[in-house]
Short mmCIF file of C-alpha atoms in Angstrom, two decimals:
data_model
loop_
_atom_site.label_atom_id
_atom_site.label_comp_id
_atom_site.label_asym_id
_atom_site.label_seq_id
_atom_site.Cartn_x
_atom_site.Cartn_y
_atom_site.Cartn_z
CA MET K 1 0.02 -0.08 0.05
CA SER K 2 1.66 3.51 -0.76
CA SER K 3 1.33 5.47 1.91
CA SER K 4 -0.66 8.25 0.40
CA ALA K 5 -3.52 5.64 0.46
CA ILE K 6 -3.63 5.01 3.92
CA LYS K 7 -5.79 6.96 5.41
CA HIS K 8 -6.51 8.06 9.29
CA GLY K 9 -7.85 5.44 10.83
CA VAL K 10 -11.07 7.47 13.02
CA LEU K 11 -11.06 7.63 16.45
CA VAL K 12 -13.92 6.01 17.67
CA ALA K 13 -14.93 4.85 21.05
CA LEU K 14 -16.45 0.60 20.95
CA GLN K 15 -19.75 1.93 22.52
CA ASP K 16 -20.16 4.62 19.32
CA LEU K 17 -19.87 1.74 17.01
CA ASP K 18 -22.91 0.54 16.27
CA PRO K 19 -24.77 -0.01 12.82
CA SER K 20 -26.85 2.77 13.10
CA SER K 21 -23.45 4.73 13.47
CA PRO K 22 -21.73 6.74 10.35
CA LEU K 23 -18.69 4.69 10.56
CA PHE K 24 -20.48 1.08 10.49
CA LYS K 25 -19.58 1.13 7.07
CA ARG K 26 -16.47 -1.63 5.13
CA GLY K 27 -13.45 0.03 4.66
CA THR K 28 -13.78 2.55 7.00
CA SER K 29 -10.68 3.23 8.92
CA LEU K 30 -10.77 3.19 12.71
CA ARG K 31 -9.09 3.68 15.88
CA VAL K 32 -10.25 1.33 18.55
CA THR K 33 -9.55 0.60 21.72
CA GLY K 34 -10.05 -1.94 24.19
CA LYS K 35 -9.00 -4.96 26.68
CA LEU K 36 -7.59 -8.09 25.62
CA ASP K 37 -10.89 -10.54 26.49
CA GLU K 38 -10.13 -13.12 23.61
CA TYR K 39 -7.36 -14.29 21.51
CA SER K 40 -7.48 -17.61 19.32
CA VAL K 41 -3.97 -18.28 17.54
CA GLU K 42 -5.73 -20.39 15.04
CA ASN K 43 -7.68 -18.01 13.43
CA ALA K 44 -5.95 -14.79 13.81
CA LEU K 45 -9.11 -13.49 15.55
CA ALA K 46 -9.09 -11.15 18.89
CA VAL K 47 -11.42 -9.74 21.15
CA ILE K 48 -11.55 -5.58 22.96
CA VAL K 49 -13.92 -4.99 25.27
CA ASP K 50 -14.65 -1.34 26.49
CA GLY K 51 -17.52 -1.80 28.82
CA ASP K 52 -20.09 -3.58 28.01
CA PHE K 53 -18.87 -3.17 24.15
CA LYS K 54 -16.83 -5.84 22.68
CA LEU K 55 -15.17 -6.04 18.74
CA LYS K 56 -13.45 -8.28 16.80
CA ILE K 57 -10.15 -7.55 15.79
CA ASP K 58 -8.45 -9.51 12.57
CA VAL K 59 -4.66 -9.42 13.38
CA LYS K 60 -3.61 -12.02 11.15
CA HIS K 61 -1.11 -8.92 9.78
CA LEU K 62 0.28 -7.89 13.31
CA ARG K 63 2.88 -10.54 13.51
CA ASP K 64 5.30 -9.20 16.46
CA LEU K 65 2.65 -8.28 18.52
CA ASN K 66 2.23 -10.44 21.58
CA LEU K 67 -1.31 -10.06 22.80
CA ARG K 68 -1.90 -11.04 26.35
CA ILE K 69 -5.55 -11.48 27.69
CA GLY K 70 -6.53 -8.57 30.43
CA SER K 71 -4.35 -6.12 28.31
CA ILE K 72 -5.27 -3.08 26.57
CA TYR K 73 -4.72 -2.39 23.03
CA GLN K 74 -5.03 0.24 20.55
CA PHE K 75 -5.61 -1.48 16.85
CA ILE K 76 -5.88 0.48 13.54
CA GLY K 77 -7.16 -1.02 10.51
CA GLU K 78 -10.08 -1.30 8.28
CA LEU K 79 -13.71 -2.15 9.06
CA LEU K 80 -15.03 -5.55 7.62
CA ILE K 81 -19.45 -6.39 7.86
CA ALA K 82 -20.30 -9.79 7.83
CA PRO K 83 -23.51 -10.49 6.28
CA ASN K 84 -25.16 -10.60 9.50
CA ASP K 85 -24.30 -7.14 10.58
CA GLU K 86 -21.51 -8.16 12.55
CA ALA K 87 -17.94 -5.72 12.54
CA ILE K 88 -14.71 -7.25 12.37
CA LEU K 89 -11.79 -4.59 12.64
CA GLN K 90 -8.83 -5.91 9.84
CA ALA K 91 -5.78 -3.99 12.03
CA ARG K 92 -3.17 -2.78 10.14
CA VAL K 93 -0.71 -1.94 13.37
CA GLY K 94 -1.21 -2.65 17.06
CA ARG K 95 0.08 -1.53 20.33
CA ASN K 96 0.12 -2.65 23.84
CA VAL K 97 -1.36 1.06 25.54
CA ASP K 98 -0.92 -0.47 29.08
CA GLY K 99 -1.74 2.18 31.50
CA ILE K 100 -3.10 4.20 29.41
CA ASP K 101 -5.79 6.43 31.75
CA LEU K 102 -8.90 5.14 30.00
CA ASN K 103 -11.34 7.98 31.35
CA LEU K 104 -8.62 10.76 30.15
CA TYR K 105 -9.22 9.37 27.00
CA HIS K 106 -12.94 9.43 26.31
CA GLN K 107 -13.07 12.71 27.81
CA SER K 108 -10.07 14.00 25.56
CA LEU K 109 -11.69 12.41 22.39
CA GLN K 110 -14.87 14.33 23.43
CA LEU K 111 -12.62 17.32 23.23
CA LEU K 112 -10.51 16.25 20.78
CA LYS K 113 -13.91 16.38 18.06
CA GLN K 114 -15.23 18.99 19.05
CA PHE K 115 -12.26 20.67 18.38
CA GLN K 116 -11.96 19.60 14.80
CA GLU K 117 -15.92 20.43 14.35
CA ASN K 118 -15.18 24.32 15.39
CA HIS K 119 -12.25 24.27 13.18
CA VAL K 120 -13.83 23.27 10.25
CA SER K 121 -16.49 25.54 10.68
CA ASP K 122 -14.22 28.14 11.31
CA HIS K 123 -13.30 27.28 7.46
CA VAL K 124 -16.55 27.16 6.52
CA ALA K 125 -17.16 30.80 7.84
CA MET S 1 6.93 41.36 18.90
CA MET S 2 7.92 38.20 17.61
CA ASN S 3 5.05 35.98 15.82
CA PRO S 4 4.53 33.15 17.88
CA THR S 5 3.81 31.30 15.74
CA LEU S 6 7.24 31.71 13.17
CA ASN S 7 9.49 30.78 15.45
CA PHE S 8 8.60 27.75 17.74
CA HIS S 9 8.07 24.37 17.07
CA VAL S 10 3.72 24.66 16.71
CA LYS S 11 2.34 21.61 17.96
CA LEU S 12 0.10 21.04 15.43
CA LEU S 13 -2.80 17.98 15.35
CA GLY S 14 -2.94 15.95 11.99
CA PHE S 15 -6.34 17.53 10.47
CA ASP S 16 -4.70 20.90 11.48
CA PHE S 17 -1.29 20.91 9.39
CA LEU S 18 -3.38 19.14 6.55
CA SER S 19 -5.46 22.13 5.96
CA LEU S 20 -2.55 24.61 6.48
CA THR S 21 -2.08 26.87 3.31
CA GLN S 22 0.78 27.64 0.93
CA GLN S 23 2.00 30.92 -0.81
CA PRO S 24 5.25 31.43 -2.73
CA SER S 25 8.04 32.67 -0.12
CA SER S 26 8.21 36.60 -0.34
CA LEU S 27 10.93 36.58 2.39
CA SER S 28 13.86 37.27 0.18
CA SER S 29 15.88 35.78 3.25
CA SER S 30 14.04 32.94 3.72
CA SER S 31 15.53 29.75 2.32
CA ASP S 32 12.82 28.29 1.37
CA PRO S 33 10.58 28.56 -1.83
CA ILE S 34 7.08 27.95 -0.18
CA SER S 35 5.18 29.98 2.93
CA PHE S 36 2.96 27.89 5.06
CA TYR S 37 -0.12 29.89 6.81
CA ARG S 38 -2.15 28.39 9.23
CA LYS S 39 -5.47 30.76 9.47
CA GLY S 40 -3.27 33.58 8.01
CA LYS S 41 -0.16 33.13 10.03
CA PRO S 42 3.04 32.13 8.67
CA ILE S 43 4.41 29.00 10.67
CA SER S 44 7.40 26.99 9.69
CA ARG S 45 8.19 24.74 12.39
CA VAL S 46 5.82 22.05 13.62
CA GLU S 47 5.79 19.55 16.11
CA THR S 48 3.40 16.48 16.20
CA VAL S 49 2.91 13.03 17.85
CA GLY S 50 1.29 9.48 16.74
CA VAL S 51 1.02 6.12 15.34
CA VAL S 52 3.60 5.07 13.33
CA VAL S 53 1.14 3.83 10.47
CA SER S 54 3.98 3.26 7.32
CA ARG S 55 7.36 3.23 7.06
CA GLU S 56 10.34 3.41 3.79
CA LEU S 57 13.66 3.64 4.54
CA LYS S 58 16.14 4.12 1.91
CA SER S 59 19.12 3.64 3.93
CA CYS S 60 21.77 6.16 4.31
CA LYS S 61 19.48 8.67 2.02
CA PHE S 62 16.22 8.78 3.93
CA LEU S 63 13.16 7.04 6.04
CA LYS S 64 9.48 8.40 4.72
CA PHE S 65 6.47 7.62 7.79
CA LEU S 66 3.67 8.62 8.35
CA ILE S 67 2.28 9.42 10.97
CA ASP S 68 -1.41 8.42 12.50
CA ASP S 69 -2.65 10.83 15.36
CA GLY S 70 -6.17 9.90 14.57
CA THR S 71 -6.68 13.20 12.96
CA GLY S 72 -5.15 12.61 9.76
CA CYS S 73 -2.09 11.25 8.26
CA VAL S 74 1.24 13.86 8.40
CA PRO S 75 3.78 12.81 6.04
CA CYS S 76 7.55 12.88 7.48
CA ILE S 77 11.16 12.73 5.40
CA PHE S 78 13.90 11.80 7.63
CA TRP S 79 17.12 12.68 5.65
CA LEU S 80 19.89 10.10 6.66
CA ASN S 81 22.12 11.56 4.10
CA HIS S 82 25.02 13.44 5.86
CA LEU S 83 27.65 11.33 4.91
CA ASP S 84 26.95 12.44 0.69
CA SER S 85 24.74 15.83 1.05
CA PRO S 86 26.71 18.89 0.29
CA TYR S 87 24.58 20.71 2.70
CA PHE S 88 27.05 19.51 5.20
CA PHE S 89 30.32 19.66 3.77
CA ARG S 90 31.61 22.73 5.43
CA ARG S 91 31.08 21.25 8.91
CA ASN S 92 33.47 19.55 10.53
CA PRO S 93 33.39 15.76 9.21
CA SER S 94 33.36 14.25 13.25
CA ASP S 95 30.43 16.42 14.07
CA VAL S 96 28.89 14.98 10.82
CA ARG S 97 29.77 11.83 11.26
CA ILE S 98 28.38 11.76 15.29
CA MET S 99 25.28 13.50 13.53
CA SER S 100 24.43 11.09 10.81
CA LYS S 101 25.17 8.45 13.86
CA ILE S 102 22.74 10.10 15.87
CA ALA S 103 20.16 9.99 13.57
CA ASN S 104 20.27 6.30 11.79
CA ASN S 105 20.40 5.13 15.27
CA GLN S 106 16.55 7.62 15.77
CA ALA S 107 15.91 6.12 12.35
CA ALA S 108 15.71 3.13 13.29
CA GLN S 109 13.94 3.36 16.33
CA ILE S 110 10.38 4.71 13.86
CA GLN S 111 8.96 1.18 13.27
CA LEU S 112 4.94 0.38 12.97
CA GLY S 113 3.02 1.22 15.72
CA VAL S 114 5.33 2.95 17.65
CA VAL S 115 4.39 6.25 19.17
CA ALA S 116 7.13 8.82 18.05
CA ARG S 117 7.56 12.71 18.49
CA VAL S 118 8.38 14.22 15.29
CA ARG S 119 9.65 17.77 15.25
CA GLY S 120 11.09 19.82 12.33
CA ARG S 121 9.99 21.79 9.37
CA ILE S 122 7.53 22.47 7.32
CA THR S 123 7.91 21.60 3.31
CA SER S 124 6.51 21.02 0.36
CA TYR S 125 6.24 17.63 -1.28
CA ARG S 126 4.07 17.25 -4.62
CA GLY S 127 2.03 20.23 -3.11
CA ALA S 128 0.95 18.68 -0.17
CA PRO S 129 2.71 19.64 3.37
CA GLN S 130 5.37 17.37 5.11
CA ILE S 131 7.55 17.23 8.16
CA THR S 132 11.00 17.65 7.44
CA VAL S 133 11.93 15.82 10.54
CA ALA S 134 15.04 17.07 12.70
CA ASP S 135 14.64 15.13 15.50
CA VAL S 136 12.22 11.97 16.24
CA VAL S 137 11.73 10.37 19.71
CA VAL S 138 9.93 6.67 20.80
CA GLU S 139 7.52 8.30 23.15
CA ARG S 140 6.65 4.92 25.80
CA ASP S 141 3.80 6.56 27.85
CA PRO S 142 0.34 5.25 26.69
CA ASN S 143 -0.82 8.43 27.34
CA ALA S 144 2.04 10.72 25.95
CA GLU S 145 -0.66 10.75 22.64
CA ILE S 146 -3.76 12.54 24.67
CA LEU S 147 -0.92 14.44 26.58
CA HIS S 148 -0.02 16.27 23.32
CA TRP S 149 -3.67 16.59 22.11
CA LEU S 150 -4.63 18.65 24.71
CA GLN S 151 -1.83 20.77 24.35
CA SER S 152 -2.67 21.45 20.73
CA ILE S 153 -6.22 22.07 21.53
CA LYS S 154 -5.02 24.42 24.73
CA LEU S 155 -2.00 25.92 22.77
CA ALA S 156 -4.49 27.10 19.91
CA GLN S 157 -7.73 28.49 21.90
CA SER S 158 -5.02 30.39 24.09
CA CYS S 159 -1.94 31.66 21.67
CA TYR S 160 -2.29 30.18 18.08
CA ASN S 161 -5.47 31.14 17.46
CA VAL S 162 -5.39 35.04 19.17
CA ASN S 163 -4.55 37.84 17.54
CA LEU S 164 -1.00 39.21 19.72
CA PRO S 165 -1.22 43.22 19.93
CA ILE S 166 2.12 44.31 18.01
CA ALA S 167 4.19 45.91 20.34
CA PRO S 168 5.18 49.54 19.62
CA LEU S 169 9.15 50.14 18.69
CA ASN S 170 11.15 51.46 21.66
CA ARG S 171 13.14 54.28 19.82
#
């Protein structure tokens, strides 16, 4: 993939990733964060959780990442939607973020989105 | 009064960096053919923090990489041609060798998935802004990127977006 074709992973909380979300589309580039709940080496599939919300992660492209149940990870990749409306993130980048302050992360995300919206509206005005 | 956005490394988020406007440089003293502006104010140096999502190394020449901070992908070029570039011919050769070694060590740390803090000059490549890297460090603190978001927002609101009064000249 050429670098110019790489899109940034839109920051999204798992709770905001439901079928009604505009981000819930095949091919959308996302960045998600959560605690590793399940991991199957055979299928290269992981599941992360954040509160009551879960997301499957396809980790077959992440050869150098050591995955440990209970640790917190951040993944960037593209969303795939199964016929049953189940979302799977095909990760191209992943990293361990044990020690991240998730409350601060979620609050900062709100501020960041607000700042981006204001910036865009300033440019339009 | 010095222009705060021209003479320092401006902490910018990716989307903000990518929306900088460009004009041919009007300053005859400037070595850069292009000048960059954020909301009408000139900017020459930036600092950004994000995940390395792409890397292309041409040994002894350059490392090209992309920093994704969740709002945009910032293209970066890190020159590693110290030993061949005419730019360094007038410098002390032992200094240049040390600079080359430091740059190569920094470049080796820039791997896919790490969070990097990049500082450098804004340049133009094929019409788009990029960072010509002066220095780059890998951030180990998982909260470093969050802190950069908050600092960038705070600085934009309290400094970069503010029109400072021009101080009277002391005669």
